[in-house]
């Protein structure tokens, strides 16, 4: 099973009808891979959310006050994936012209809603597979051998004098490099320096305990100056 299968995606409901809001919210409670970040009564309210944080999916009504959903979507330079929800079938063609994932005509059943969600999850899984296949490798020399190292293989990196220990699942490669220089080779969204001697793969964290983080059954120290930043990244 692809690792994207267990990923949690954020979504917001943009809908001005309280009953429709309640139905969508209740449906989402049975979709553990979707995390509802907000319920917005109009497009302008939703716009403020998108300015502050990244959202993966919109459940977007079309006929709303102030600005309808289609007009708002056209105004965005980059938009999340969109599933339209509306009582007006005449908007369907225009909605699909905007690359909407699906078009839910009210009232819709949970089965029909789930079909839309599964279409979104399937698309995200394919994107994840493509990104994995395109992952850039790093050339590292260790013990007279040259390795083609994928960053995703790393659990954490440990500084040891003039050398680095690259901790992977089943081994540890020792290379001649500095932590500061090696960090420039890593994808910044996936790795974080948490101590003068350690960089960790955020996706490998098992749990935090005090000023330590557990990765692959190893406790790695967190410097006080990095705790707040690490907690903010984890909450996202």
Tab-separated table of C-alpha atoms in Angstrom:
chain	number	residue	atom	x	y	z
A	1	UNK	CA	0.000	0.000	0.000
A	2	UNK	CA	1.356	3.433	-0.884
A	3	UNK	CA	2.326	5.605	2.054
A	4	UNK	CA	0.059	8.418	0.826
A	5	UNK	CA	-2.906	6.198	1.716
A	6	UNK	CA	-2.523	7.109	5.396
A	7	UNK	CA	-1.910	10.804	4.876
A	8	UNK	CA	-4.360	13.293	6.373
A	9	UNK	CA	-5.651	16.021	4.049
A	10	UNK	CA	-7.144	19.327	5.155
A	11	UNK	CA	-10.454	20.618	3.863
A	12	UNK	CA	-12.909	23.443	4.407
A	13	UNK	CA	-16.642	23.735	3.789
A	14	UNK	CA	-17.734	26.901	1.984
A	15	UNK	CA	-21.505	26.922	2.324
A	16	UNK	CA	-24.101	29.464	3.499
A	17	UNK	CA	-26.923	27.038	4.356
A	18	UNK	CA	-26.754	25.741	7.972
A	19	UNK	CA	-28.428	22.423	7.113
A	20	UNK	CA	-25.980	21.756	4.266
A	21	UNK	CA	-23.114	22.663	6.576
A	22	UNK	CA	-24.332	20.132	9.152
A	23	UNK	CA	-24.749	17.372	6.555
A	24	UNK	CA	-21.267	17.867	5.122
A	25	UNK	CA	-19.722	18.050	8.574
A	26	UNK	CA	-21.439	14.815	9.618
A	27	UNK	CA	-20.318	13.068	6.425
A	28	UNK	CA	-16.727	14.188	7.015
A	29	UNK	CA	-16.745	12.619	10.468
A	30	UNK	CA	-16.794	9.250	8.700
A	31	UNK	CA	-13.817	10.151	6.491
A	32	UNK	CA	-10.728	9.832	8.720
A	33	UNK	CA	-8.316	10.930	5.990
A	34	UNK	CA	-9.964	14.356	5.767
A	35	UNK	CA	-9.478	16.911	8.536
A	36	UNK	CA	-12.069	19.706	8.575
A	37	UNK	CA	-10.274	22.984	9.293
A	38	UNK	CA	-13.191	25.408	9.032
A	39	UNK	CA	-16.788	25.993	7.958
A	40	UNK	CA	-17.142	29.257	6.034
A	41	UNK	CA	-20.407	31.040	5.318
A	42	UNK	CA	-19.156	32.742	2.158
A	43	UNK	CA	-16.239	32.910	-0.259
A	44	UNK	CA	-14.649	35.963	1.370
A	45	UNK	CA	-14.426	34.161	4.698
A	46	UNK	CA	-12.867	31.159	2.957
A	47	UNK	CA	-10.431	33.448	1.177
A	48	UNK	CA	-9.022	34.580	4.530
A	49	UNK	CA	-8.347	30.941	5.471
A	50	UNK	CA	-6.472	30.263	2.230
A	51	UNK	CA	-4.278	33.314	2.834
A	52	UNK	CA	-3.183	31.902	6.191
A	53	UNK	CA	-2.695	28.190	5.542
A	54	UNK	CA	-2.547	25.500	2.891
A	55	UNK	CA	-5.814	23.641	2.283
A	56	UNK	CA	-6.019	20.484	0.174
A	57	UNK	CA	-9.744	20.322	-0.651
A	58	UNK	CA	-12.756	22.645	-0.838
A	59	UNK	CA	-16.380	21.616	-0.582
A	60	UNK	CA	-17.674	24.668	-2.373
A	61	UNK	CA	-21.254	25.836	-2.800
A	62	UNK	CA	-21.884	27.952	-5.879
A	63	UNK	CA	-24.917	30.101	-5.109
A	64	UNK	CA	-23.745	32.204	-2.141
A	65	UNK	CA	-24.038	35.845	-1.053
A	66	UNK	CA	-21.359	38.484	-1.803
A	67	UNK	CA	-19.581	36.313	-4.397
A	68	UNK	CA	-20.625	32.966	-5.863
A	69	UNK	CA	-18.288	29.998	-5.724
A	70	UNK	CA	-17.388	30.017	-9.408
A	71	UNK	CA	-16.505	33.719	-9.413
A	72	UNK	CA	-14.323	33.255	-6.344
A	73	UNK	CA	-12.570	30.204	-7.782
A	74	UNK	CA	-11.745	32.153	-10.956
A	75	UNK	CA	-10.151	34.880	-8.817
A	76	UNK	CA	-7.629	32.508	-7.216
A	77	UNK	CA	-4.131	32.192	-8.684
A	78	UNK	CA	-3.798	28.734	-7.174
A	79	UNK	CA	-6.681	26.844	-5.649
A	80	UNK	CA	-7.058	23.594	-3.709
A	81	UNK	CA	-8.896	20.708	-5.313
A	82	UNK	CA	-12.626	21.479	-5.494
A	83	UNK	CA	-15.811	19.478	-5.109
A	84	UNK	CA	-18.801	21.669	-5.932
A	85	UNK	CA	-21.997	21.307	-3.898
A	86	UNK	CA	-25.102	23.017	-5.248
A	87	UNK	CA	-28.826	22.686	-5.876
A	88	UNK	CA	-28.486	24.156	-9.384
A	89	UNK	CA	-27.531	21.657	-12.147
A	90	UNK	CA	-27.088	24.420	-14.715
A	91	UNK	CA	-23.748	25.306	-13.107
A	92	UNK	CA	-22.272	21.849	-13.740
A	93	UNK	CA	-20.630	22.518	-17.109
A	94	UNK	CA	-18.978	25.736	-15.941
A	95	UNK	CA	-17.826	23.975	-12.772
A	96	UNK	CA	-16.072	21.229	-14.704
A	97	UNK	CA	-14.481	23.829	-16.970
A	98	UNK	CA	-12.677	24.998	-13.822
A	99	UNK	CA	-11.228	21.499	-13.334
A	100	UNK	CA	-13.493	20.664	-10.419
A	101	UNK	CA	-13.046	17.105	-9.174
A	102	UNK	CA	-16.758	16.494	-8.891
A	103	UNK	CA	-20.173	18.109	-8.763
A	104	UNK	CA	-22.574	17.085	-5.985
A	105	UNK	CA	-26.183	17.974	-6.693
A	106	UNK	CA	-28.179	18.594	-3.497
A	107	UNK	CA	-29.555	16.631	-1.817
A	108	UNK	CA	-26.846	13.984	-2.127
A	109	UNK	CA	-26.388	10.736	-0.205
A	110	UNK	CA	-23.367	9.698	1.816
A	111	UNK	CA	-22.537	7.106	-0.869
A	112	UNK	CA	-22.439	9.826	-3.533
A	113	UNK	CA	-20.365	12.058	-1.240
A	114	UNK	CA	-17.941	9.199	-0.549
A	115	UNK	CA	-17.507	8.585	-4.257
A	116	UNK	CA	-16.281	12.178	-4.617
A	117	UNK	CA	-13.945	11.848	-1.647
A	118	UNK	CA	-12.485	8.613	-3.025
A	119	UNK	CA	-11.876	10.334	-6.349
A	120	UNK	CA	-9.875	12.994	-4.502
A	121	UNK	CA	-7.915	10.432	-2.438
A	122	UNK	CA	-7.137	8.358	-5.523
A	123	UNK	CA	-5.806	11.431	-7.303
A	124	UNK	CA	-3.641	12.386	-4.318
A	125	UNK	CA	-2.234	8.863	-4.150
A	126	UNK	CA	-1.218	9.019	-7.809
A	127	UNK	CA	0.441	12.396	-7.205
A	128	UNK	CA	2.291	10.932	-4.223
A	129	UNK	CA	3.507	7.965	-6.262
A	130	UNK	CA	4.757	10.296	-8.975
A	131	UNK	CA	6.616	12.430	-6.421
A	132	UNK	CA	8.205	9.339	-4.890
A	133	UNK	CA	9.377	8.134	-8.278
A	134	UNK	CA	10.837	11.556	-9.044
A	135	UNK	CA	12.658	11.916	-5.729
A	136	UNK	CA	16.143	13.278	-6.308
A	137	UNK	CA	19.061	11.287	-4.971
A	138	UNK	CA	22.121	12.567	-3.130
A	139	UNK	CA	25.582	11.187	-3.904
A	140	UNK	CA	27.432	10.354	-0.690
A	141	UNK	CA	30.748	8.581	-0.157
A	142	UNK	CA	31.069	6.241	2.799
A	143	UNK	CA	33.647	3.525	3.482
A	144	UNK	CA	35.140	3.817	-0.035
A	145	UNK	CA	31.721	3.370	-1.631
A	146	UNK	CA	29.478	5.886	-3.412
A	147	UNK	CA	25.805	5.665	-2.523
A	148	UNK	CA	22.771	7.031	-4.367
A	149	UNK	CA	20.868	8.150	-1.289
A	150	UNK	CA	17.191	9.088	-1.289
A	151	UNK	CA	16.393	11.671	1.434
A	152	UNK	CA	13.231	9.739	2.346
A	153	UNK	CA	15.444	6.828	3.451
A	154	UNK	CA	16.944	8.904	6.261
A	155	UNK	CA	15.632	8.804	9.816
A	156	UNK	CA	17.968	11.472	11.168
A	157	UNK	CA	21.440	12.928	10.669
A	158	UNK	CA	23.927	13.191	13.529
A	159	UNK	CA	27.029	15.377	13.641
A	160	UNK	CA	30.180	13.742	15.042
A	161	UNK	CA	33.176	16.036	14.810
A	162	UNK	CA	34.159	16.414	11.159
A	163	UNK	CA	31.822	13.612	10.162
A	164	UNK	CA	28.098	12.953	9.836
A	165	UNK	CA	26.233	9.781	10.667
A	166	UNK	CA	23.347	9.236	8.276
A	167	UNK	CA	20.947	6.993	10.165
A	168	UNK	CA	18.731	4.857	7.926
A	169	UNK	CA	16.337	2.024	8.726
A	170	UNK	CA	18.903	-0.766	8.685
A	171	UNK	CA	22.297	0.943	8.730
A	172	UNK	CA	24.282	4.103	9.330
A	173	UNK	CA	26.481	5.728	6.688
A	174	UNK	CA	29.429	7.807	7.915
A	175	UNK	CA	30.474	10.649	5.622
A	176	UNK	CA	32.841	13.617	5.778
A	177	UNK	CA	30.620	16.729	5.789
A	178	UNK	CA	29.115	19.400	8.011
A	179	UNK	CA	25.531	19.457	9.220
A	180	UNK	CA	24.992	22.954	7.823
A	181	UNK	CA	26.205	21.995	4.346
A	182	UNK	CA	24.362	18.674	4.202
A	183	UNK	CA	21.084	20.342	5.192
A	184	UNK	CA	21.154	22.337	1.931
A	185	UNK	CA	20.821	19.028	0.039
A	186	UNK	CA	17.669	17.986	1.888
A	187	UNK	CA	14.044	18.959	1.066
A	188	UNK	CA	13.303	21.751	3.541
A	189	UNK	CA	9.658	20.712	4.031
A	190	UNK	CA	10.647	17.238	5.222
A	191	UNK	CA	13.726	17.852	7.362
A	192	UNK	CA	14.414	20.145	10.304
A	193	UNK	CA	17.430	20.890	12.449
A	194	UNK	CA	16.393	20.456	16.083
A	195	UNK	CA	19.806	20.623	17.772
A	196	UNK	CA	23.330	21.781	16.932
A	197	UNK	CA	24.157	18.109	16.301
A	198	UNK	CA	20.941	16.713	14.804
A	199	UNK	CA	18.655	17.044	11.788
A	200	UNK	CA	15.532	14.868	11.725
A	201	UNK	CA	13.156	13.573	9.069
A	202	UNK	CA	9.793	14.981	10.242
A	203	UNK	CA	7.925	12.115	8.614
A	204	UNK	CA	9.759	9.559	10.771
A	205	UNK	CA	8.736	10.958	14.176
A	206	UNK	CA	7.072	8.404	16.473
A	207	UNK	CA	6.473	10.645	19.502
A	208	UNK	CA	7.855	13.495	21.619
A	209	UNK	CA	8.806	13.119	25.257
A	210	UNK	CA	10.131	16.124	27.147
A	211	UNK	CA	13.046	17.602	25.199
A	212	UNK	CA	13.446	14.508	23.040
A	213	UNK	CA	11.887	13.033	19.936
A	214	UNK	CA	11.644	9.308	19.246
A	215	UNK	CA	12.569	8.170	15.737
A	216	UNK	CA	12.943	4.472	14.913
A	217	UNK	CA	13.194	3.651	18.641
A	218	UNK	CA	16.037	6.157	19.117
A	219	UNK	CA	15.689	9.242	21.328
A	220	UNK	CA	17.062	12.400	19.704
A	221	UNK	CA	17.527	15.592	21.798
A	222	UNK	CA	15.692	18.823	20.955
A	223	UNK	CA	17.383	22.120	21.824
A	224	UNK	CA	15.129	24.593	23.657
A	225	UNK	CA	15.462	27.128	20.829
A	226	UNK	CA	13.867	24.683	18.343
A	227	UNK	CA	10.953	23.317	20.396
A	228	UNK	CA	8.344	25.938	19.419
A	229	UNK	CA	9.158	25.692	15.710
A	230	UNK	CA	9.011	21.893	15.811
A	231	UNK	CA	5.639	21.924	17.588
A	232	UNK	CA	4.190	24.315	14.984
A	233	UNK	CA	5.302	22.039	12.134
A	234	UNK	CA	3.878	18.961	13.822
A	235	UNK	CA	0.492	20.640	14.370
A	236	UNK	CA	0.236	21.330	10.629
